[in-house]
Coordinates of C-alpha atoms in Angstrom, one line a residue:
X124 CA -7.9 -18.3 64.6
X125 CA -9.0 -15.2 62.8
X126 CA -7.9 -11.9 63.7
X127 CA -10.5 -9.6 64.4
X128 CA -8.9 -6.6 65.9
X129 CA -9.2 -4.8 62.6
X130 CA -12.5 -5.5 61.5
X131 CA -14.9 -2.6 61.2
X132 CA -17.5 -2.4 63.7
X133 CA -20.6 -0.5 64.9
X134 CA -23.4 1.4 62.6
X135 CA -20.9 2.5 60.0
X136 CA -19.1 -1.1 59.6
X137 CA -20.9 -1.7 56.2
X138 CA -19.8 1.5 54.8
X139 CA -16.1 0.9 56.0
X140 CA -16.1 -2.5 54.9
X141 CA -17.0 -1.3 51.4
X142 CA -14.4 1.3 51.6
X143 CA -11.8 -1.0 52.2
X144 CA -12.5 -3.1 49.3
X145 CA -12.6 -0.3 46.9
X146 CA -9.9 2.3 48.1
X147 CA -7.0 0.4 46.8
X148 CA -8.2 0.7 43.5
X149 CA -8.8 4.4 44.0
X150 CA -5.2 5.4 45.2
X151 CA -3.8 6.6 41.7
X152 CA -6.9 8.7 41.3
X153 CA -6.8 10.1 45.0
X154 CA -3.1 10.8 44.2
X155 CA -3.5 12.9 41.1
X156 CA -6.3 14.8 42.8
X157 CA -4.4 15.3 46.0
X158 CA -1.0 16.6 43.8
X159 CA -3.9 18.8 42.0
X160 CA -5.1 20.4 45.4
X161 CA -1.6 20.8 46.9
X162 CA -0.2 22.6 43.6
X163 CA -2.6 25.6 44.4
X164 CA -1.1 27.0 47.3
X165 CA 2.4 26.9 45.5
X166 CA 0.8 28.8 42.7
X167 CA -0.6 31.6 45.1
X168 CA 2.7 32.1 46.8
X169 CA 4.9 31.9 43.8
X170 CA 3.2 32.8 40.7
X171 CA 0.8 35.3 42.3
X172 CA 3.4 36.4 44.9
X173 CA 0.7 35.9 47.9
X174 CA -2.1 37.2 46.0
X175 CA -5.2 34.7 46.8
X176 CA -7.5 35.7 44.0
X177 CA -4.8 36.2 41.3
X178 CA -3.3 32.5 42.4
X179 CA -6.8 30.9 41.9
X180 CA -7.0 32.6 38.6
X181 CA -3.7 31.2 37.5
X182 CA -4.5 27.9 38.9
X183 CA -7.7 27.9 37.0
X184 CA -6.1 28.8 33.9
X185 CA -3.5 26.1 34.1
X186 CA -6.1 23.2 34.9
X187 CA -8.2 24.7 32.3
X188 CA -5.3 24.1 29.7
X189 CA -4.6 20.7 31.2
X190 CA -8.2 19.6 30.7
X191 CA -8.0 20.9 27.1
X192 CA -4.7 19.6 26.3
X193 CA -5.9 16.0 27.5
X194 CA -9.5 15.8 26.3
X195 CA -9.9 18.4 23.7
X196 CA -12.6 20.1 25.9
X197 CA -12.8 23.4 26.9
X198 CA -15.3 26.5 27.5
X199 CA -14.3 29.9 26.3
X200 CA -16.3 33.5 26.3
X201 CA -17.8 35.2 23.2
X202 CA -16.2 38.6 22.2
X203 CA -18.4 41.3 22.9
X204 CA -18.2 45.1 22.8
X205 CA -17.8 45.4 26.6
X206 CA -14.6 43.3 26.2
X207 CA -12.8 46.5 24.3
X208 CA -13.4 49.3 26.9
X209 CA -9.9 50.2 27.1
X210 CA -9.3 50.5 23.4
X211 CA -12.4 52.2 22.9
X212 CA -11.2 54.7 25.6
X213 CA -8.1 55.1 23.7
X214 CA -9.9 55.5 20.6
X215 CA -12.2 58.1 21.9
X216 CA -9.3 60.1 23.1
X217 CA -7.8 60.6 19.8
X218 CA -7.9 59.3 16.3
X219 CA -6.9 55.7 15.9
X220 CA -6.8 53.8 12.7
X221 CA -6.3 50.3 11.7
X222 CA -2.5 51.1 10.7
X223 CA -1.7 52.4 14.0
X224 CA -2.6 49.2 15.9
X225 CA 0.4 47.3 15.2
X226 CA 2.8 49.8 16.7
X227 CA 0.5 50.6 19.6
X228 CA 0.4 47.0 20.4
X229 CA 4.1 46.4 20.3
X230 CA 4.3 49.4 22.7
X231 CA 1.8 48.6 24.9
X232 CA 3.5 45.2 25.2
X233 CA 6.7 47.0 25.8
X234 CA 4.9 48.8 28.8
X235 CA 3.8 45.5 30.4
X236 CA 7.3 44.3 29.9
X237 CA 9.0 47.1 31.9
X238 CA 6.0 48.0 34.2
X239 CA 3.7 50.9 33.8
X240 CA 5.1 52.5 37.2
X241 CA 8.7 52.0 35.9
X242 CA 8.0 53.6 32.3
X243 CA 6.1 56.6 34.1
X244 CA 9.6 57.3 35.9
X245 CA 11.7 56.7 32.8
X246 CA 9.5 59.2 30.9
X247 CA 10.5 62.0 33.6
X248 CA 14.1 61.0 33.2
X249 CA 14.0 60.8 29.3
X250 CA 12.6 64.4 29.5
X251 CA 16.1 65.6 31.2
X252 CA 17.8 64.5 27.6
X253 CA 15.4 66.0 24.6
X254 CA 18.5 66.3 22.3
X255 CA 20.4 63.0 23.3
X256 CA 20.2 60.2 21.0
X257 CA 19.3 56.7 22.3
X258 CA 22.9 55.5 21.5
X259 CA 24.5 58.3 23.5
X260 CA 21.9 57.5 26.6
X261 CA 23.0 53.9 26.4
X262 CA 26.7 55.3 26.6
X263 CA 25.8 57.4 29.6
X264 CA 24.2 54.3 31.4
X265 CA 27.2 52.2 30.6
X266 CA 29.3 54.9 32.2
X267 CA 27.1 55.5 35.5
X268 CA 28.9 52.7 37.5
X269 CA 32.4 54.4 36.9
X270 CA 31.2 58.1 37.5
X271 CA 29.7 56.7 40.8
X272 CA 33.0 55.2 41.6
X273 CA 35.0 58.0 41.0
X274 CA 32.4 60.7 42.1
X275 CA 30.7 63.5 40.1
X276 CA 32.5 66.2 42.1
X277 CA 35.9 64.5 41.2
X278 CA 35.4 64.2 37.6
X279 CA 34.2 67.8 37.6
X280 CA 37.5 69.0 39.4
X281 CA 39.6 66.8 37.0
X282 CA 38.2 68.5 33.7
X283 CA 41.3 71.1 33.4
X284 CA 43.8 68.3 34.3
X285 CA 42.4 65.8 31.8
X286 CA 42.0 68.8 29.2
X287 CA 45.8 69.5 29.4
X288 CA 46.5 65.7 29.1
X289 CA 44.5 65.5 25.7
X290 CA 47.0 68.1 24.3
X291 CA 49.8 65.6 24.6
X292 CA 50.5 62.4 22.4
X293 CA 48.8 59.5 23.9
X294 CA 51.9 57.5 24.2
X295 CA 53.5 60.4 26.4
X296 CA 50.1 60.4 28.7
X297 CA 50.6 56.8 28.9
X298 CA 54.0 56.7 30.1
X299 CA 53.4 59.5 32.3
X300 CA 50.6 57.8 33.8
X301 CA 52.3 54.3 34.3
X302 CA 55.4 56.2 36.1
X303 CA 53.5 58.5 38.2
X304 CA 51.0 55.9 39.3
X305 CA 53.5 53.8 40.7
X306 CA 55.1 56.6 43.0
X307 CA 54.4 57.2 46.6
X308 CA 56.0 60.6 46.5
X309 CA 57.2 63.1 44.1
X310 CA 60.5 64.5 44.2
X311 CA 61.5 68.2 43.4
X312 CA 63.3 66.7 40.2
X313 CA 59.9 65.0 38.9
X314 CA 57.8 67.8 39.9
X315 CA 60.0 70.4 37.9
X316 CA 60.0 67.6 35.0
X317 CA 56.3 67.3 35.0
X318 CA 55.6 71.0 35.3
X319 CA 57.9 71.6 32.2
X320 CA 55.7 69.1 30.5
X321 CA 52.5 69.6 31.8
X322 CA 52.2 73.2 33.4
X323 CA 48.8 72.8 35.0
X324 CA 50.2 70.1 37.4
X325 CA 52.0 73.0 39.3
X326 CA 48.3 74.0 40.5
X327 CA 48.0 70.5 42.1
X328 CA 49.3 69.1 45.3
X329 CA 51.6 66.2 45.3
X330 CA 48.8 63.9 46.8
X331 CA 46.0 64.8 44.4
X332 CA 48.4 64.6 41.5
X333 CA 49.5 61.1 42.4
X334 CA 45.6 60.0 42.6
X335 CA 45.0 61.8 39.5
X336 CA 47.6 59.9 37.6
X337 CA 46.5 56.6 39.1
X338 CA 43.1 57.4 37.7
X339 CA 44.4 58.2 34.1
X340 CA 46.6 54.9 34.5
X341 CA 43.5 52.8 35.7
X342 CA 41.0 54.2 33.2
X343 CA 43.0 55.4 30.2
X344 CA 42.8 59.1 29.1
X345 CA 40.5 58.5 26.5
X346 CA 37.9 56.5 28.7
X347 CA 38.4 59.2 31.5
X348 CA 37.9 62.0 29.1
X349 CA 34.3 60.5 28.4
X350 CA 33.6 60.1 32.0
X351 CA 34.4 63.8 32.5
X352 CA 32.3 64.8 29.8
X353 CA 29.3 62.4 30.5
X354 CA 29.3 63.4 34.4
X355 CA 29.2 67.1 33.2
X356 CA 26.1 66.4 31.1
X357 CA 24.2 64.6 33.9
X358 CA 25.2 66.9 36.4
X359 CA 24.1 69.8 34.1
X360 CA 20.7 68.1 33.2
X361 CA 20.1 67.7 37.2
X362 CA 19.8 64.1 37.1
X363 CA 19.4 62.5 40.6
X364 CA 20.7 59.3 41.8
X365 CA 17.6 57.5 41.3
X366 CA 17.2 58.7 37.7
X367 CA 20.7 57.6 37.1
X368 CA 19.5 54.2 38.2
X369 CA 16.5 54.7 35.7
X370 CA 19.1 55.2 32.7
X371 CA 21.0 51.8 33.7
X372 CA 17.5 50.2 34.1
X373 CA 16.4 51.4 30.6
X374 CA 19.4 50.3 28.9
X375 CA 19.4 46.8 30.5
X376 CA 15.7 46.2 30.0
X377 CA 14.0 44.7 27.4
X378 CA 14.2 46.7 24.0
X379 CA 17.0 48.8 25.5
X380 CA 16.9 52.5 25.4
X381 CA 14.8 52.8 22.4
X382 CA 12.2 50.4 23.9
X383 CA 12.0 52.5 26.9
X384 CA 11.5 55.6 24.8
X385 CA 8.7 54.0 22.9
X386 CA 7.1 52.8 26.1
X387 CA 7.3 56.2 27.8
X388 CA 5.9 57.6 24.6
X389 CA 2.7 55.5 24.5
X390 CA 2.3 55.7 28.5
X391 CA 1.6 59.2 28.2
X392 CA -1.0 58.6 25.6
X393 CA -2.5 56.0 27.9
X394 CA -2.5 58.1 30.9
X395 CA -4.2 61.0 29.0
X396 CA -7.1 58.3 28.0
X397 CA -7.6 57.3 31.3
X398 CA -6.1 53.6 30.7
X399 CA -4.8 52.0 33.8
X400 CA -4.4 48.4 32.6
X401 CA -2.0 48.3 29.6
X402 CA -2.0 44.2 29.7
X403 CA -5.9 44.5 28.9
X404 CA -5.1 47.0 26.3
X405 CA -2.6 44.8 24.7
X406 CA -4.9 42.0 24.6
X407 CA -7.9 43.9 23.1
X408 CA -5.8 45.3 20.1
X409 CA -4.3 41.6 19.5
X410 CA -8.1 40.5 19.0
X411 CA -9.4 43.6 17.3
X412 CA -6.3 43.0 14.8
X413 CA -7.4 39.5 14.3
X414 CA -10.9 40.5 13.6
X415 CA -9.4 42.9 11.1
X416 CA -7.5 40.1 9.2
X417 CA -10.4 38.0 9.2
X418 CA -12.6 40.7 7.3
X419 CA -15.1 41.0 10.2
X420 CA -14.3 44.8 10.6
X421 CA -13.5 46.9 7.6
X422 CA -13.6 50.5 8.7
X423 CA -10.1 51.7 9.1
X424 CA -11.2 53.9 12.1
X425 CA -11.3 51.7 15.0
X426 CA -13.5 53.5 16.9
X427 CA -16.1 53.4 14.3
X428 CA -15.5 49.8 13.3
X429 CA -16.3 48.9 16.9
X430 CA -19.3 50.9 17.4
X431 CA -21.0 50.3 14.0
X432 CA -19.6 46.9 12.6
X433 CA -18.9 45.2 15.8
X434 CA -22.3 44.0 16.6
X435 CA -23.2 42.8 13.3
X436 CA -20.1 40.8 13.0
X437 CA -21.0 39.1 16.3
X438 CA -24.5 38.6 15.3
X439 CA -23.7 36.9 11.8
X440 CA -20.4 35.2 13.0
X441 CA -19.2 32.8 16.0
X442 CA -16.2 34.8 17.4
X443 CA -14.5 33.2 20.5
X444 CA -11.9 34.6 22.6
X445 CA -9.1 32.3 23.2
X446 CA -6.3 32.4 25.8
X447 CA -3.1 34.0 23.9
X448 CA -5.4 36.7 22.4
X449 CA -6.4 34.4 19.5
X450 CA -9.9 33.8 18.5
X451 CA -11.8 30.9 16.8
X452 CA -14.0 32.3 14.0
X453 CA -17.1 30.6 12.2
X454 CA -19.2 32.5 9.6
X455 CA -22.4 31.3 10.6
X456 CA -25.0 32.2 13.4
X457 CA -25.9 28.7 14.0
X458 CA -26.0 27.5 17.7
X459 CA -23.6 24.5 16.9
X460 CA -21.3 23.6 14.0
X461 CA -17.7 22.3 13.0
X462 CA -15.0 24.3 11.8
X463 CA -12.6 22.5 9.3
X464 CA -9.0 23.2 8.6
X465 CA -8.3 23.7 5.0
X466 CA -4.7 25.2 5.5
X467 CA -3.2 22.5 3.4
X468 CA -5.2 22.9 0.1
X469 CA -7.7 25.7 0.5
X470 CA -9.1 25.3 -2.9
X471 CA -9.8 21.6 -2.4
X472 CA -12.4 20.4 0.6
X473 CA -11.9 16.9 0.2
X474 CA -9.2 17.0 2.5
X475 CA -10.4 19.2 5.1
X476 CA -10.2 17.8 8.7
X477 CA -12.3 19.0 11.9
X478 CA -10.5 21.6 13.6
X479 CA -13.0 22.6 16.2
X480 CA -16.6 21.3 17.0
X481 CA -18.3 24.0 19.2
X482 CA -21.7 24.6 20.9
X483 CA -22.7 27.9 22.1
X484 CA -23.7 28.1 25.7
X485 CA -25.2 31.7 26.3
X486 CA -22.2 34.2 26.3
X487 CA -19.9 31.4 25.8
X488 CA -19.1 28.2 23.8
X489 CA -18.1 24.8 24.5
X490 CA -15.2 24.0 22.3
X491 CA -13.8 20.5 21.2
X492 CA -10.6 20.3 19.5
X493 CA -9.9 16.7 17.9
X494 CA -6.5 17.2 17.3
X495 CA -5.5 18.1 21.1
X496 CA -7.4 14.4 22.0
X497 CA -5.7 13.0 19.2
X498 CA -2.4 14.2 20.4
X499 CA -2.9 13.1 23.8
X500 CA -3.7 9.5 23.0
X501 CA -0.6 9.5 20.6
X502 CA 1.7 10.5 23.2
X503 CA -0.2 8.4 26.3
X504 CA -0.3 5.2 24.4
X505 CA 3.4 4.6 24.6
X506 CA 3.4 5.2 28.3
X507 CA 0.2 3.0 28.7
X508 CA 2.2 0.3 27.2
X509 CA 5.4 0.6 28.9
X510 CA 3.5 0.8 32.2
X511 CA 1.6 -2.7 31.4
X512 CA 4.9 -4.3 30.6
X513 CA 6.4 -2.9 33.6
X514 CA 3.5 -3.9 35.7
X515 CA 3.4 -7.7 34.2
X516 CA 7.1 -7.9 35.3
X517 CA 6.5 -6.8 38.9
X518 CA 3.6 -9.4 39.2
X519 CA 6.3 -11.9 38.1
X520 CA 8.6 -10.6 40.9
X521 CA 11.2 -8.9 38.3
X522 CA 12.3 -5.5 38.1
X523 CA 11.7 -4.8 34.5
X524 CA 13.3 -1.2 34.2
X525 CA 13.9 -1.9 30.4
X526 CA 10.4 -0.8 29.1
X527 CA 11.6 2.1 26.9
X528 CA 14.0 0.1 25.3
X529 CA 11.9 -2.6 24.5
X530 CA 9.2 -0.1 23.3
X531 CA 12.2 1.4 20.8
X532 CA 12.9 -2.1 19.8
X533 CA 9.4 -3.2 19.1
X534 CA 8.7 0.0 17.1
X535 CA 11.7 -0.4 14.9
X536 CA 10.4 -3.8 13.7
X537 CA 6.9 -2.3 13.7
X538 CA 8.1 0.7 11.3
X539 CA 9.8 -1.8 9.1
X540 CA 6.6 -4.0 8.5
X541 CA 4.9 -0.7 7.9
X542 CA 6.9 0.7 5.3
X543 CA 8.8 -2.4 3.5
X544 CA 7.7 -2.7 -0.2
X545 CA 8.1 -6.4 0.4
X546 CA 4.6 -6.3 2.0
X547 CA 2.9 -4.2 -0.3
X548 CA 0.9 -7.2 -1.6
X549 CA -1.1 -7.6 1.6
X550 CA -4.4 -6.4 2.5
X551 CA -4.3 -3.4 4.8
X552 CA -6.1 -5.3 8.0
X553 CA -3.5 -8.0 7.5
X554 CA -0.8 -5.7 7.3
X555 CA -2.0 -3.8 10.4
X556 CA -2.4 -7.0 12.3
X557 CA 1.0 -8.1 11.4
X558 CA 2.6 -4.8 12.4
X559 CA 1.2 -5.1 15.8
X560 CA 2.4 -8.7 16.1
X561 CA 5.8 -7.8 14.9
X562 CA 6.1 -4.9 17.3
X563 CA 5.1 -7.1 20.3
X564 CA 7.6 -9.9 19.3
X565 CA 10.5 -7.1 18.7
X566 CA 9.8 -5.9 22.5
X567 CA 9.7 -9.5 23.7
X568 CA 13.2 -10.2 21.8
X569 CA 14.8 -7.2 23.3
X570 CA 13.2 -8.2 27.0
X571 CA 14.6 -11.9 26.5
X572 CA 18.1 -10.4 26.3
X573 CA 18.4 -9.4 30.2
X574 CA 16.2 -12.5 30.7
X575 CA 18.7 -14.7 29.4
X576 CA 21.7 -13.0 31.0
X577 CA 19.7 -13.4 34.6
X578 CA 19.0 -17.1 33.8
X579 CA 22.6 -18.1 32.6
X580 CA 24.9 -15.7 34.2
X581 CA 23.2 -14.3 37.3
X582 CA 23.4 -10.8 36.0
X583 CA 20.8 -8.5 37.7
X584 CA 17.9 -7.5 35.6
X585 CA 17.7 -4.0 36.8
X586 CA 21.2 -3.1 35.7
X587 CA 21.0 -5.0 32.2
X588 CA 17.5 -3.4 31.4
X589 CA 18.6 -0.1 32.3
X590 CA 21.8 -0.4 30.1
X591 CA 19.7 -1.9 27.2
X592 CA 17.5 1.2 27.2
X593 CA 20.4 3.4 26.0
X594 CA 21.6 0.7 23.4
X595 CA 17.9 0.7 22.1
X596 CA 17.9 4.6 22.1
X597 CA 21.2 5.0 20.2
X598 CA 20.3 2.2 17.8
X599 CA 17.0 4.2 16.7
X600 CA 19.1 7.5 16.6
X601 CA 21.5 5.9 14.3
X602 CA 18.9 4.5 12.0
X603 CA 17.3 7.8 11.8
X604 CA 20.4 9.9 10.9
X605 CA 22.0 7.1 8.8
X606 CA 22.0 7.8 5.1
X607 CA 23.4 4.4 4.1

């Protein structure tokens, strides 16, 4: 009797039956598409910190990179003068030469790393110490936690006492601090002895004197002296608690105190030019520097180069802006073409290989990178072969977890066939066929080991195949590193 309870009925029955037939084969594709879609909200809430528009931009960039990496295809914008509005604004605000671009790019990157809002605060903090070196400011930053722990007012009150202690020998100060730091009270005899040695102690009460000695014992007279001096300088400069935090942040940030000072110097220049996007400025500088390096721009005045040479360079050349502030250049105005890689032997064109194939699409260009597709195929083929091997075992009711080891074993024999001088007399086609056959045989022989163990000893194939993966891996590692 046929079970008809799950049979589709009604007007959509033919469509439903068709879907039931084809849907199992679409499961892998649908799983991948589902994973790609579900990833977008995670990008919005993590990388974009809840900013929906920025999250979509991050997701688009990630998936574009995925497509480019797997197929070699991508679409990028052509460079235009409108892309350099931030740099033009900066150049218009003052003289900007080609030689200034390198330092400006580094400082703009520093602003981006520290954050423009933070750098503006750092600029105000640094203005409090116009004559203090970066090294001394770094020392101030190191002392901030200790100054806060002791208290600026107490350090100021300690100054006469510390000054008097510095007139004594270091070992005497150390012994005095160790002795009095361990006391709970001071006897009249101890007070008289200390007054004779350190007259200023007569002006200090017993409790304060013991507390001061404990500080000397804890920090040491040298370090405590520096804390007193630095606290006095910070107080005299009028540094607030927030500015002390800025000192610590600058010292701990990228580039340290000198990097923060460089960023503070350039942020004033950017603010004067009305530039609110240092990230875009850094990107634009990188592209312009590449155009100078390629000889598309020659005028050392950046503003003049962009205004007088840029349009001509774009009209006579293909200039495509790539992610990471890179550019693709072809010295032709053709609507399509091939760019060859001549980096190996620039003077010999016989070994040049296609680097980029492009087609202009209005303000963009469709690019194909053969190397990306080749890399994807080279990396994917071992996984495809291993997947087929595992699928075959599953069809037979066996759990073959040793595809990786079998792949290594087959590769070892295939490499030997490919490089051994014993077969140099064979025609290339025959040697390639033999190489493939030996690779298959090598993987099969390695897979036969767990098969034989299961047949004759009952050893479970999951355990033995997993263990043989590591044996094969270590064998290949030994063959690569061996010098014998």
